[in-house]
Coordinates of C-alpha atoms in Angstrom, one line a residue:
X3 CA 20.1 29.7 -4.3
X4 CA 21.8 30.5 -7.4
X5 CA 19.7 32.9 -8.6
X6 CA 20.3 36.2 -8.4
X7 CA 16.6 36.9 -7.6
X8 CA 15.8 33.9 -5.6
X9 CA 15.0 34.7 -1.6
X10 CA 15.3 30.7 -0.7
X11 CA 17.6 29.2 1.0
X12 CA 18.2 25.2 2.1
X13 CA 17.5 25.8 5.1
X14 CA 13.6 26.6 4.5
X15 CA 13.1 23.7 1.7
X16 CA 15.1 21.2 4.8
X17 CA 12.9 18.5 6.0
X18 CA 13.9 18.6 9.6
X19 CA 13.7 14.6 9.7
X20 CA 16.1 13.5 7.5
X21 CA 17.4 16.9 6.6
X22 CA 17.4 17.0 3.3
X23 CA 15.4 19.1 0.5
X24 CA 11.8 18.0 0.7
X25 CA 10.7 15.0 -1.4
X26 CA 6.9 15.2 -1.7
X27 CA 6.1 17.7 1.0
X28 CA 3.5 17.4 3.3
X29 CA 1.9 19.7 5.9
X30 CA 0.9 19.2 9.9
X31 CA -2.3 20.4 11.0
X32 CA 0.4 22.9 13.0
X33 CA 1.7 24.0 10.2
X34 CA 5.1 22.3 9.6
X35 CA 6.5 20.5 6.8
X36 CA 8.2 17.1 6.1
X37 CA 8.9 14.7 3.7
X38 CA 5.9 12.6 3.2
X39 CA 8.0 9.5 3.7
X40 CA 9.8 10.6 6.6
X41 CA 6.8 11.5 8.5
X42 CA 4.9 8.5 7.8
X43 CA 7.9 6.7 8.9
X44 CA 8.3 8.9 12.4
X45 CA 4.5 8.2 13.3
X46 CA 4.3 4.2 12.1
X47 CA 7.6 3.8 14.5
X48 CA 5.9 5.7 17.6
X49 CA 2.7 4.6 19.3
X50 CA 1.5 8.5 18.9
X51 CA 1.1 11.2 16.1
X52 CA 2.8 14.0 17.4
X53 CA 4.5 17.1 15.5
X54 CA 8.7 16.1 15.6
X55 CA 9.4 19.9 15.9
X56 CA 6.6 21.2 18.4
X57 CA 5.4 18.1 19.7
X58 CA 1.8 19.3 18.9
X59 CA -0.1 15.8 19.5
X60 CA -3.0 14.9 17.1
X61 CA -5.9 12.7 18.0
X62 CA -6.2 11.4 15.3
X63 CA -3.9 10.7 12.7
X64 CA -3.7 13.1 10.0
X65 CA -4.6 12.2 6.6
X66 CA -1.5 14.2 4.8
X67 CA -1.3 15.4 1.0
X68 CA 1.5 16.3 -1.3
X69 CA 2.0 20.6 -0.7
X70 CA 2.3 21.0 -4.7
X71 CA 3.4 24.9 -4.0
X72 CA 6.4 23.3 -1.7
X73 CA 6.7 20.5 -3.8
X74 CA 7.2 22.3 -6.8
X75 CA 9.6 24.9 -4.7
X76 CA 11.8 22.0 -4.0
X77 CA 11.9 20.4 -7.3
X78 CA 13.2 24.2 -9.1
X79 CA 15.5 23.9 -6.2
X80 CA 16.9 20.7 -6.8
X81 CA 17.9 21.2 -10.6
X82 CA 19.2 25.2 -10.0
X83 CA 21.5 24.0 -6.9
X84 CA 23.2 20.2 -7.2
X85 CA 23.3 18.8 -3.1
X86 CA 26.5 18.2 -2.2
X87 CA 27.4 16.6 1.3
X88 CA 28.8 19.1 3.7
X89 CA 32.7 18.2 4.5
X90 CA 34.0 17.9 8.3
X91 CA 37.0 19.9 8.9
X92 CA 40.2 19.0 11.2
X93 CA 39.8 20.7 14.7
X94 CA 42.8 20.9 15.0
X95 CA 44.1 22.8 12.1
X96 CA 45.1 26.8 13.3
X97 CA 45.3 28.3 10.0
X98 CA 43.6 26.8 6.6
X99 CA 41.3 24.1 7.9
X100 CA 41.9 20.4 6.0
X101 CA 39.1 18.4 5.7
X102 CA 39.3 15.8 9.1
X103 CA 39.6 11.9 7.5
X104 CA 38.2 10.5 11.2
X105 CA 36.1 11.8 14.2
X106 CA 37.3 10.4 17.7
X107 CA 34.4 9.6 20.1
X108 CA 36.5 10.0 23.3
X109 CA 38.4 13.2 22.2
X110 CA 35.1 14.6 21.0
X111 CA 37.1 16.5 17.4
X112 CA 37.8 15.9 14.2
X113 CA 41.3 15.0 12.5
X114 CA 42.9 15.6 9.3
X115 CA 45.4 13.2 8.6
X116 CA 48.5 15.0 10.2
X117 CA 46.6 15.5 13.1
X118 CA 45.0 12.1 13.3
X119 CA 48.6 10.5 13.5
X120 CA 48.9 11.2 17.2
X121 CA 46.5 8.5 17.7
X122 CA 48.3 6.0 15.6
X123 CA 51.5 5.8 17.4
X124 CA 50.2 6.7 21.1
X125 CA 49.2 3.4 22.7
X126 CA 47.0 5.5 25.1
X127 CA 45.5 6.7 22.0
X128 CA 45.4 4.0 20.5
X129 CA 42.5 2.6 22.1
X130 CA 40.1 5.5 21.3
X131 CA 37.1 4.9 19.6
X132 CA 37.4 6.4 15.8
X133 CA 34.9 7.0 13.3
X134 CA 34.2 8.4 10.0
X135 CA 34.2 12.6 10.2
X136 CA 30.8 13.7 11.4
X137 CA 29.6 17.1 12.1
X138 CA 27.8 17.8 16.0
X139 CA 30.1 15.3 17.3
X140 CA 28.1 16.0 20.7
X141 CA 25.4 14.0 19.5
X142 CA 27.3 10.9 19.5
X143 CA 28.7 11.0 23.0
X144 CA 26.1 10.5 25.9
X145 CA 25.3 14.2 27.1
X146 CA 24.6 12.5 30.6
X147 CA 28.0 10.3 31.2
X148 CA 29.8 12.2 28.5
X149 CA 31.0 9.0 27.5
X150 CA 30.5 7.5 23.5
X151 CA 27.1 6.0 23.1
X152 CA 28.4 2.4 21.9
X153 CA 25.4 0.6 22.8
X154 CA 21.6 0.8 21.6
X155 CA 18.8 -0.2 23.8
X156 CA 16.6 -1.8 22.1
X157 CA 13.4 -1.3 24.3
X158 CA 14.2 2.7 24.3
X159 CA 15.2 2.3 20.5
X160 CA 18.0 5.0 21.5
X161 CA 21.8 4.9 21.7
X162 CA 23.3 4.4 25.3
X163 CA 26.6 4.6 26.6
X164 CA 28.3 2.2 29.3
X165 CA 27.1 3.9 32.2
X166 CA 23.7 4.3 31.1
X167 CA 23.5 0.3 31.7
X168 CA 24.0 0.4 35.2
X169 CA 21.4 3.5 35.6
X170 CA 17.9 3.9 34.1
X171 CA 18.8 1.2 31.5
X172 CA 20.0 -1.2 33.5
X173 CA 17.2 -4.2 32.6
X174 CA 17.2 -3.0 29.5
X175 CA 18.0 -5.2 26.4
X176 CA 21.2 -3.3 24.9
X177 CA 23.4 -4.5 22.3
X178 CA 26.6 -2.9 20.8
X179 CA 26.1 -0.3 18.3
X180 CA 28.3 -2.3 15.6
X181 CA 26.0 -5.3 15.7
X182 CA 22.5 -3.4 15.6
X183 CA 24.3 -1.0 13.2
X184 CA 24.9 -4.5 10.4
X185 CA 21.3 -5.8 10.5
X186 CA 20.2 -2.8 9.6
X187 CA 22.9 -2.3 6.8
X188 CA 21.7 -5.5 5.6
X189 CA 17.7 -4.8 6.0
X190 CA 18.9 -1.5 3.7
X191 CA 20.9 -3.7 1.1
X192 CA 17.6 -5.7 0.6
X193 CA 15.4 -2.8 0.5
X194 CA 18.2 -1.2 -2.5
X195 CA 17.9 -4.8 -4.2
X196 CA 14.5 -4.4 -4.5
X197 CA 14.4 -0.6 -5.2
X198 CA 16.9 -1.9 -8.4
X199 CA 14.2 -4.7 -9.4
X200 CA 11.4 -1.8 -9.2
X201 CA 13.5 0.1 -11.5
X202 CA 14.4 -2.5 -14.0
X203 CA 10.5 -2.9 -14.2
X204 CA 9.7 0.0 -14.9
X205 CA 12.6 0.0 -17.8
X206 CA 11.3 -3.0 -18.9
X207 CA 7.3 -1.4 -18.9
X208 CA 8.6 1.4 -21.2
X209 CA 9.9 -0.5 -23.6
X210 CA 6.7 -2.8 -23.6
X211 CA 4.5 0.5 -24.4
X212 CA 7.0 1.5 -27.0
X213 CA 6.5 -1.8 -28.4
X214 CA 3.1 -1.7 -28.2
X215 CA 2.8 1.7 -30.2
X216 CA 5.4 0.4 -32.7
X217 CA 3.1 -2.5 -33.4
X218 CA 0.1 -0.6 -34.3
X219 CA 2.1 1.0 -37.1
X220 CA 2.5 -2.0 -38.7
X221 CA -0.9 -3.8 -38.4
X222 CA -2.7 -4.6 -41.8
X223 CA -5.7 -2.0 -42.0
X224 CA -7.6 -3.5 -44.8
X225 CA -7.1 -7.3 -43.4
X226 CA -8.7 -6.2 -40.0
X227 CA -11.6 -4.5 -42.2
X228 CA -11.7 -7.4 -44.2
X229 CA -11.5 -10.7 -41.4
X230 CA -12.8 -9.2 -38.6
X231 CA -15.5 -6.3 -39.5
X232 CA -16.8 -8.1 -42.6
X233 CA -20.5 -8.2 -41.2
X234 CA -20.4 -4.2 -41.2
X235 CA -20.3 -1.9 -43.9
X236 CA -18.2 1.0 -43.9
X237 CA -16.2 2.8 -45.7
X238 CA -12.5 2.8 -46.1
X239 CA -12.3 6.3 -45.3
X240 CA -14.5 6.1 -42.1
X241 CA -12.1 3.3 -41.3
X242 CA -8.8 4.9 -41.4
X243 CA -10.5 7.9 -39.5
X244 CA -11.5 5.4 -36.3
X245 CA -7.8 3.5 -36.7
X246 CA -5.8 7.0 -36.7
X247 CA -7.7 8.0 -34.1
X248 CA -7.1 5.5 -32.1
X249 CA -3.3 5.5 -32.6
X250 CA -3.2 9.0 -32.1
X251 CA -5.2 8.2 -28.3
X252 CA -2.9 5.2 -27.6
X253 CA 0.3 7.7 -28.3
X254 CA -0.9 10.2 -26.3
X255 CA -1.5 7.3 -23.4
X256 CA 2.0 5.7 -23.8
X257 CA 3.4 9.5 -23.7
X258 CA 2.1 9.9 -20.7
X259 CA 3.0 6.6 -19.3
X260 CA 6.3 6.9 -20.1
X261 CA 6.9 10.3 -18.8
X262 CA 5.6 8.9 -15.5
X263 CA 8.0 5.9 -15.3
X264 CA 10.5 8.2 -16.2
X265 CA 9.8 10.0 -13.2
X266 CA 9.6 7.1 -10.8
X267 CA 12.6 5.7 -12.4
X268 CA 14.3 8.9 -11.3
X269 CA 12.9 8.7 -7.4
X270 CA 14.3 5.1 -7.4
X271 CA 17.5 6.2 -8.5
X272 CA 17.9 8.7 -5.9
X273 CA 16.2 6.1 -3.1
X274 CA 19.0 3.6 -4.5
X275 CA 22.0 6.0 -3.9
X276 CA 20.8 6.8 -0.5
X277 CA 20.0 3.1 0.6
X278 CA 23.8 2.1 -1.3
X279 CA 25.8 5.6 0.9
X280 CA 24.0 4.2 4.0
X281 CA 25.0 0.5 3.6
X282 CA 28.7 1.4 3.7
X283 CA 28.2 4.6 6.3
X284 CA 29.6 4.7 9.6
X285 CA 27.3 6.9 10.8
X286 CA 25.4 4.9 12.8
X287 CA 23.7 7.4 14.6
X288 CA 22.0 9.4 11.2
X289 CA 21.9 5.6 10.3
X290 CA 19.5 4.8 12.8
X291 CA 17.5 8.4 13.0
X292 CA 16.8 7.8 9.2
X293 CA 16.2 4.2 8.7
X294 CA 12.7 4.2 9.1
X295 CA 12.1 6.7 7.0
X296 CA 13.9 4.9 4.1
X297 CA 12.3 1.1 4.7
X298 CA 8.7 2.9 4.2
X299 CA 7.6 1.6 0.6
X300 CA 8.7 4.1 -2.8
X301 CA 5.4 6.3 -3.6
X302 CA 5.3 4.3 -7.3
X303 CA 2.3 2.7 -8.8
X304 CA 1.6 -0.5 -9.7
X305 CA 2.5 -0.7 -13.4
X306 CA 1.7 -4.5 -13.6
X307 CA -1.7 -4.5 -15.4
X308 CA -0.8 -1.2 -17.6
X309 CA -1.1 -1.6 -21.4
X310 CA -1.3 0.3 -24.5
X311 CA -4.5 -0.7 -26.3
X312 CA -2.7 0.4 -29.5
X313 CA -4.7 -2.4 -31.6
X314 CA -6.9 -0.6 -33.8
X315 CA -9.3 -3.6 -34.0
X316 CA -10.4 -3.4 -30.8
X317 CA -11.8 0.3 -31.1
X318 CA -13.1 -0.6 -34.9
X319 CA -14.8 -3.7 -33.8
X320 CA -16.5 -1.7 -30.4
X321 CA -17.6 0.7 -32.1
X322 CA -19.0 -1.4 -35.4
X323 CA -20.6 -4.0 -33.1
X324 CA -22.1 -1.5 -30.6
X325 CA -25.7 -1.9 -31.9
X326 CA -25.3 -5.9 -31.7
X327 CA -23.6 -5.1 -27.6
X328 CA -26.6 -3.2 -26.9
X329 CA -28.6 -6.2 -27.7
X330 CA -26.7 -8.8 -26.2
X331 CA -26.9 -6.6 -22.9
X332 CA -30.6 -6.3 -23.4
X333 CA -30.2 -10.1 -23.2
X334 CA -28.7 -11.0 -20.8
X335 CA -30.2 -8.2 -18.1
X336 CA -33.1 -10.7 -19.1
X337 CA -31.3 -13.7 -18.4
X338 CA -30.0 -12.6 -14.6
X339 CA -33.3 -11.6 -13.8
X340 CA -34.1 -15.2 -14.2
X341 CA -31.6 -16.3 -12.4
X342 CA -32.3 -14.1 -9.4
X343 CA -35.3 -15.1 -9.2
X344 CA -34.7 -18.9 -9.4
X345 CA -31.9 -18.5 -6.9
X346 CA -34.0 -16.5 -4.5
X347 CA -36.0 -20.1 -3.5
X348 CA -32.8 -21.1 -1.7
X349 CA -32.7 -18.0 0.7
X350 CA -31.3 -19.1 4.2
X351 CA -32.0 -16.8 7.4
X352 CA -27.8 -16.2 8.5
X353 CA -27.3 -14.1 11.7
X354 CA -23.9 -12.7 12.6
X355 CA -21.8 -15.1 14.7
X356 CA -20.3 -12.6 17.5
X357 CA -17.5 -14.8 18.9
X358 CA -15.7 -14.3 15.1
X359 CA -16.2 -10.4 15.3
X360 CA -13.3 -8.3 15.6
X361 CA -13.0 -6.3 18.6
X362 CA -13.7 -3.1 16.5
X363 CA -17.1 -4.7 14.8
X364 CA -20.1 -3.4 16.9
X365 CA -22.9 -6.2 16.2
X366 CA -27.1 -5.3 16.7
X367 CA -28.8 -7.1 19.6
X368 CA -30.5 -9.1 16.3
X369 CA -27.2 -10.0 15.1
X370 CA -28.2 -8.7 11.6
X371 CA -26.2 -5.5 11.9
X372 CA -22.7 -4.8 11.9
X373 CA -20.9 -1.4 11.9
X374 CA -17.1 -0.3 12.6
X375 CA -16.6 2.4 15.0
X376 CA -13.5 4.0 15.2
X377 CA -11.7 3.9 18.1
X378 CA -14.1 1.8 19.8
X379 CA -12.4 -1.4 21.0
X380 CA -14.5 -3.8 23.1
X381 CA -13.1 -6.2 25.9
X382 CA -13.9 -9.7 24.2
X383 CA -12.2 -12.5 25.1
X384 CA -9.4 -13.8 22.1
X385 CA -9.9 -17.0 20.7
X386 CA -9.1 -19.0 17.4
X387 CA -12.4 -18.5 15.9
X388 CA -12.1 -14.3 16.4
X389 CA -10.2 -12.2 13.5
X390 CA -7.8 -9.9 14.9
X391 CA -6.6 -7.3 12.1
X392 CA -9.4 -7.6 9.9
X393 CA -12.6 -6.3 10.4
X394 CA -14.5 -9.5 9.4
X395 CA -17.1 -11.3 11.3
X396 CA -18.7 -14.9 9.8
X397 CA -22.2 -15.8 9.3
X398 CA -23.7 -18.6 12.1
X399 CA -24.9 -20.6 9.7
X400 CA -22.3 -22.8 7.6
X401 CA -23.0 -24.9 3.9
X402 CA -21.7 -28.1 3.7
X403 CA -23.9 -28.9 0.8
X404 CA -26.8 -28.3 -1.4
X405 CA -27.4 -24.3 -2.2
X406 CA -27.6 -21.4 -0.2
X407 CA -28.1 -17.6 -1.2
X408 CA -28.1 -14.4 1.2
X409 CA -29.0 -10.4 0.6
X410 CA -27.1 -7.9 2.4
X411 CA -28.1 -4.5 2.1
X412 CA -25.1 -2.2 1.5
X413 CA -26.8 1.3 0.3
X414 CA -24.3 4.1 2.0
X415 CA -21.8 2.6 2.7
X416 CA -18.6 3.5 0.6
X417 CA -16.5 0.5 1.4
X418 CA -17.5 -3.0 1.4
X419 CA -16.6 -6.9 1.7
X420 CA -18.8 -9.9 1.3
X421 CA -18.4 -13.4 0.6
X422 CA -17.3 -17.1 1.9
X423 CA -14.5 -18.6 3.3
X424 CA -13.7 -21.8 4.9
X425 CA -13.8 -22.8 8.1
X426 CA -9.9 -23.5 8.2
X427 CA -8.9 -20.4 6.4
X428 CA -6.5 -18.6 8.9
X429 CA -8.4 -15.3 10.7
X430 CA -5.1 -14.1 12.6
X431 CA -2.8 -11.0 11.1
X432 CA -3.8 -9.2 7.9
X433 CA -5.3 -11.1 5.1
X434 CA -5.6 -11.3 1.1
X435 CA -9.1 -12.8 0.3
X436 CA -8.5 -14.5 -2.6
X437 CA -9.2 -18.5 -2.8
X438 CA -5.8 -19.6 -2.6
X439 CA -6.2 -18.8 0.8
X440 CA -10.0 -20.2 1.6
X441 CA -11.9 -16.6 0.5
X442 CA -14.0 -15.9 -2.2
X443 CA -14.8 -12.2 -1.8
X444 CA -15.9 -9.1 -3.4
X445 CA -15.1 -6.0 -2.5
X446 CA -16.4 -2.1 -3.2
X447 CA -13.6 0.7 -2.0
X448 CA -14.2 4.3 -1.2
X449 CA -13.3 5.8 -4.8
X450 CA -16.3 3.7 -6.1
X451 CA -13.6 0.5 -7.8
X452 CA -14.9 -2.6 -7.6
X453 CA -12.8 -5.5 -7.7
X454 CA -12.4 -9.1 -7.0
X455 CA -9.3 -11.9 -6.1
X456 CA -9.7 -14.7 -8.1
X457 CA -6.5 -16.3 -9.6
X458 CA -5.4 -12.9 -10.5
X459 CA -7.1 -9.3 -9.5
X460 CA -10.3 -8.7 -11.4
X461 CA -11.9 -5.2 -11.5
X462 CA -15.3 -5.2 -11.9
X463 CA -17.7 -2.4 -14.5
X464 CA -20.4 -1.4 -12.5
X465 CA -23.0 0.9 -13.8
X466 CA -24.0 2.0 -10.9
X467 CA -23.4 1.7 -7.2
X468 CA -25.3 -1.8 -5.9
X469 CA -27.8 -0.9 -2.9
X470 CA -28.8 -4.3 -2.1
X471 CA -26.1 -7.5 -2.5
X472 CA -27.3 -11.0 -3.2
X473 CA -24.8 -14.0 -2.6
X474 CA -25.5 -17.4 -3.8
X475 CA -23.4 -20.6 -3.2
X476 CA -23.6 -23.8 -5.1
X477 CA -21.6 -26.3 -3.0
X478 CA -21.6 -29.5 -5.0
X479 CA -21.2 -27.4 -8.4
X480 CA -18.2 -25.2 -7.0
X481 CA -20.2 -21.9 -8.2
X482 CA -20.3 -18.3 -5.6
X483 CA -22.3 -15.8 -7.2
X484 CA -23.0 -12.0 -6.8
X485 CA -25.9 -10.0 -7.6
X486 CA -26.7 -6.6 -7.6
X487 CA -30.2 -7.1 -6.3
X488 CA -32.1 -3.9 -7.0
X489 CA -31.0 -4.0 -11.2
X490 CA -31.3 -8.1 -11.4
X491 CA -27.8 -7.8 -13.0
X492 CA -24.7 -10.2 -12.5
X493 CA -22.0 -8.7 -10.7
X494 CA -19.3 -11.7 -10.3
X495 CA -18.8 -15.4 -9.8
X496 CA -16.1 -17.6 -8.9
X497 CA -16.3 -21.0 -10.7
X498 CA -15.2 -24.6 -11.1
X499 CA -14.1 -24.5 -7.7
X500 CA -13.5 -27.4 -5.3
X501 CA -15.2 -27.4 -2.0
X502 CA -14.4 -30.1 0.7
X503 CA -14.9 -28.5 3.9
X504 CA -17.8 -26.4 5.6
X505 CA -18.3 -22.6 4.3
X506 CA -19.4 -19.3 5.9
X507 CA -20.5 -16.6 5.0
X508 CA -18.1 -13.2 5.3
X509 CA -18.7 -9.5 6.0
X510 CA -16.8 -6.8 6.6
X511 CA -17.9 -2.9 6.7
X512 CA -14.6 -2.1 6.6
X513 CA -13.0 0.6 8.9
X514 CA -15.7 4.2 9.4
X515 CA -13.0 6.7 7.8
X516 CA -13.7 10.2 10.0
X517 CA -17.5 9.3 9.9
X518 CA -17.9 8.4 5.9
X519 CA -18.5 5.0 6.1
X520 CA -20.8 4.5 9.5
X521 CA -23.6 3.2 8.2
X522 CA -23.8 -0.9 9.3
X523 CA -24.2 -3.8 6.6
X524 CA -27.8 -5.0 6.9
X525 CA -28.6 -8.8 6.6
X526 CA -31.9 -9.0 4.9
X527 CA -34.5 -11.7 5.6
X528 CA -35.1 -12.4 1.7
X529 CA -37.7 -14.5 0.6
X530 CA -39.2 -18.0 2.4
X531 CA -36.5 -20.3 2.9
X532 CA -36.4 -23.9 0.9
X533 CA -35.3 -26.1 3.7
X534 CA -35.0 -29.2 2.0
X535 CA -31.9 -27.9 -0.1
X536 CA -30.3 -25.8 2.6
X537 CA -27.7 -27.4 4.8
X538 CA -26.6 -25.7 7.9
X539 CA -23.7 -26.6 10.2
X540 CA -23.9 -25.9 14.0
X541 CA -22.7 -22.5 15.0
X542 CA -20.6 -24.1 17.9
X543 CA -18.3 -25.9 15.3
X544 CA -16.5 -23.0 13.8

């Protein structure tokens, strides 16, 4: 480096994947680093997790975290020492070495252009393949045949030369280099386009915060006392404490939004250069060794629900009405207790349908238990009915009418699904519960959010972790409700929506994460079922 003082080199801040200077450095259980993108990208590409330098294999896959020591090594690195790419010199030049304009595959060196006019006017020549100047020129011609690797193999996922085709890759599906070397290009100019759209959002966010803070300067303190908080008395003073307060708070928040963006916006920049240099390289072979790596998503957040809450009246009329909130909630813990109750009459005996259950989904000999274990893949036959990237499995019991309600016990479990869906709704490939695509699901994740997807992504406030689940279904009335059980409070509900086919009940106890998340989701036999309101359809027909 630079600095006088400074014992680092490139060399030891160089992920060896991409070779670069780290970008969010992680570490191997073996004690090697890499870019966290590059890695991710080495092990989602190969069926095994494996160390690229010592080939140390890992069992299971490690979970990886950002070094902040190396990270914050590489950053001081990066703004002390501006990268600049290395130039390829002429091979052929005896005394000061000019920078080589083209690389010939069959010559195996580097010309400047004097040098390189040889094979301009030499029909022999003529015919060998150029390139743009490389560096290790060996590693574009095939160490075996010691002939240019023009051909990829597309089962190997390697470059190949001529006489690899009628050897060990002769069955193999090859294609030239050129061709596989375009689609790629392409897939890399779409993955830029929308790197640019991330970054014009993220433009765009920082203005809306900016705007947002600019507005609460210019709202009309005494009108919001006056229109809004006119049932509570305060004083003027005590008002414009709360509203400068709460400016001050929403400054500090946009602050550090911004600063974020800012940084993201920076990353994408940089992500956008690379993807534009290798759209228009002829490199194909650091082309291909480094395109995984760059299609793996940006590490950004989701900026989309972000907002200032800059308003003052929304902190002046919390705070004024709190008294009336506490109340209210009084109220209404009142009211769902009711409702539980009332609901409770309709409780139907479901058992776990087995011939929906993903292979991974272990279910009890009662079918009223189902766990995930890990690694644990059984031999079940495939069919329409099973779901075969999601660990769901369906109710036997269907409701094509009338009212139904369910308990599932999910105490210990960090991670959670439960719901409906219809009996058309697709079970194949990954899937978004939300209704637009048959589910009507909530959901609990390991870092205790709660959420639901109705028309939009709604997070739910819990105050406290649910150990019992109730689920209650309204066919004719288009109404799913959740309850948390234990508290007799309302957790969520999905309404005015249109049923015209058969629904089943959903679980999923999502994937055992290293042990944390073993414990099964329990079907509960409730109260005495009210069988004159129930409706069941047979287990065969779904």
């Amino acid at each position: 480096m630079a600095s006088s003082g400074s014992l680092l080199t490139e060399d030891q801040l160089q992920c060896s994947i991409c070779l670069d200077v780290f970008t969010d450095p992680v570490s191997t259980p073996c004690g090697h680093n890499y870019c966290m993108i590059c890695l991710r990208g080495a092990w989602d590409s190969s069926s095994h997790c494996r160390c690229p330098v010592c080939k140390t294999n890992f069992p299971t896959r490690p979970e990886l975290r950002v070094n902040t020591f190396i990270s914050g090594l590489a950053a001081q690195f990066k703004k002390q020492i501006p990268l600049k790419p290395k130039k390829v010199l002429c091979d052929s030049c005896t005394e000061e070495k000019l920078e080589a304009i083209k690389s010939c595959l069959h010559c195996g060196v580097s010309f400047c252009d004097a040098h390189l006019m040889i094979h301009k006017t030499t029909p022999k020549l003529m015919k060998h393949k150029l390139m743009e100047p490389v560096e290790n020129l060996e590693n574009y011609i095939c160490q075996k045949h010691e002939r240019p690797l023009k051909l990829f193999c597309r089962d190997c996922q390697t470059c190949v030369c001529q006489f690899c085709t009628e050897g060990d890759h002769k069955t193999h599906n090859t294609v030239p280099v050129e061709e596989i070397k375009e689609k790629r290009k392409t897939c890399l100019m779409k993955k830029q386009a929308e790197v640019q759209q991330m970054i014009q959002e993220r433009i765009e966010k920082i203005q809306e915060i900016k705007d947002s803070v600019e507005l609460s300067k210019k709202v009309d303190i005494l009108e919001i006392f006056s229109t809004r908080m006119s049932c509570i008395k305060r004083s003027q003073a005590k008002l414009l404490k709360v509203v400068e307060e709460n400016q001050k708070a929403a400054k500090r928040q946009a602050e550090k939004f911004i600063k974020e963006l800012e940084q993201e916006i920076t990353d994408l920049k940089r992500r956008n250069t690379e993807l534009e240099q290798l759209s228009h390289t002829e490199d194909h072979l650091h082309l291909l060794q480094i395109y995984p790596s760059l299609c793996s998503p940006p590490h950004t957040q989701d900026w989309t629900d972000v907002t200032i809450n800059s308003h003052p009246s929304v902190e002046i009329m919390r705070r004024a009405l709190s008294q009336f909130q506490e109340t209210l909630t009084e109220l209404i813990g009142k009211i769902d207790a009711t409702e539980l109750k009332r609901i409770s009459q309709y409780t139907a005996n479901v058992t776990l349908n087995p011939d929906t259950a993903h292979p991974e989904l272990i279910l009890s000999p009662d079918k009223k238990q189902v766990r995930h274990e890990r690694y644990t893949e059984q031999n079940l036959p495939d069919n329409p009915k099973r779901f075969d990237s999601s660990f769901y499995v369906l109710g036997n019991e269907g409701v094509f009418s009338g009212k139904c309600y369910y308990e599932v016990q999910v105490e210990e479990k960090t991670d959670w699904i439960l719901g409906v869906v219809r009996e058309s709704s697709n079970r194949k490939g990954l899937i978004k519960p939300c209704p637009e695509n048959g589910y009507w699901c909530v959901w609990k994740r390991s870092d205790d959010k709660y959420s639901a997807w109705d028309s939009t992504r709604v997070f739910l406030s819990m105050k406290s972790a649910p150990k019992k689940v109730g689920v209650f279904v309204d066919f004719e009335e288009g109404l799913i409700s959740f309850y948390d059980v234990i508290s007799k409070s309302h957790i969520y509900s999905f309404t005015g929506q249109s049923f015209n086919e058969n629904l089943y009940p959903i679980f999923s106890p999502c994937n055992d994460t290293r042990g944390h998340n073993a414990m099964p989701l329990v079907l509960c036999a409730g109260p005495q079922i009210k069988k004159t309101i129930i409706y069941f359809t047979s287990a065969m027909k779904h």
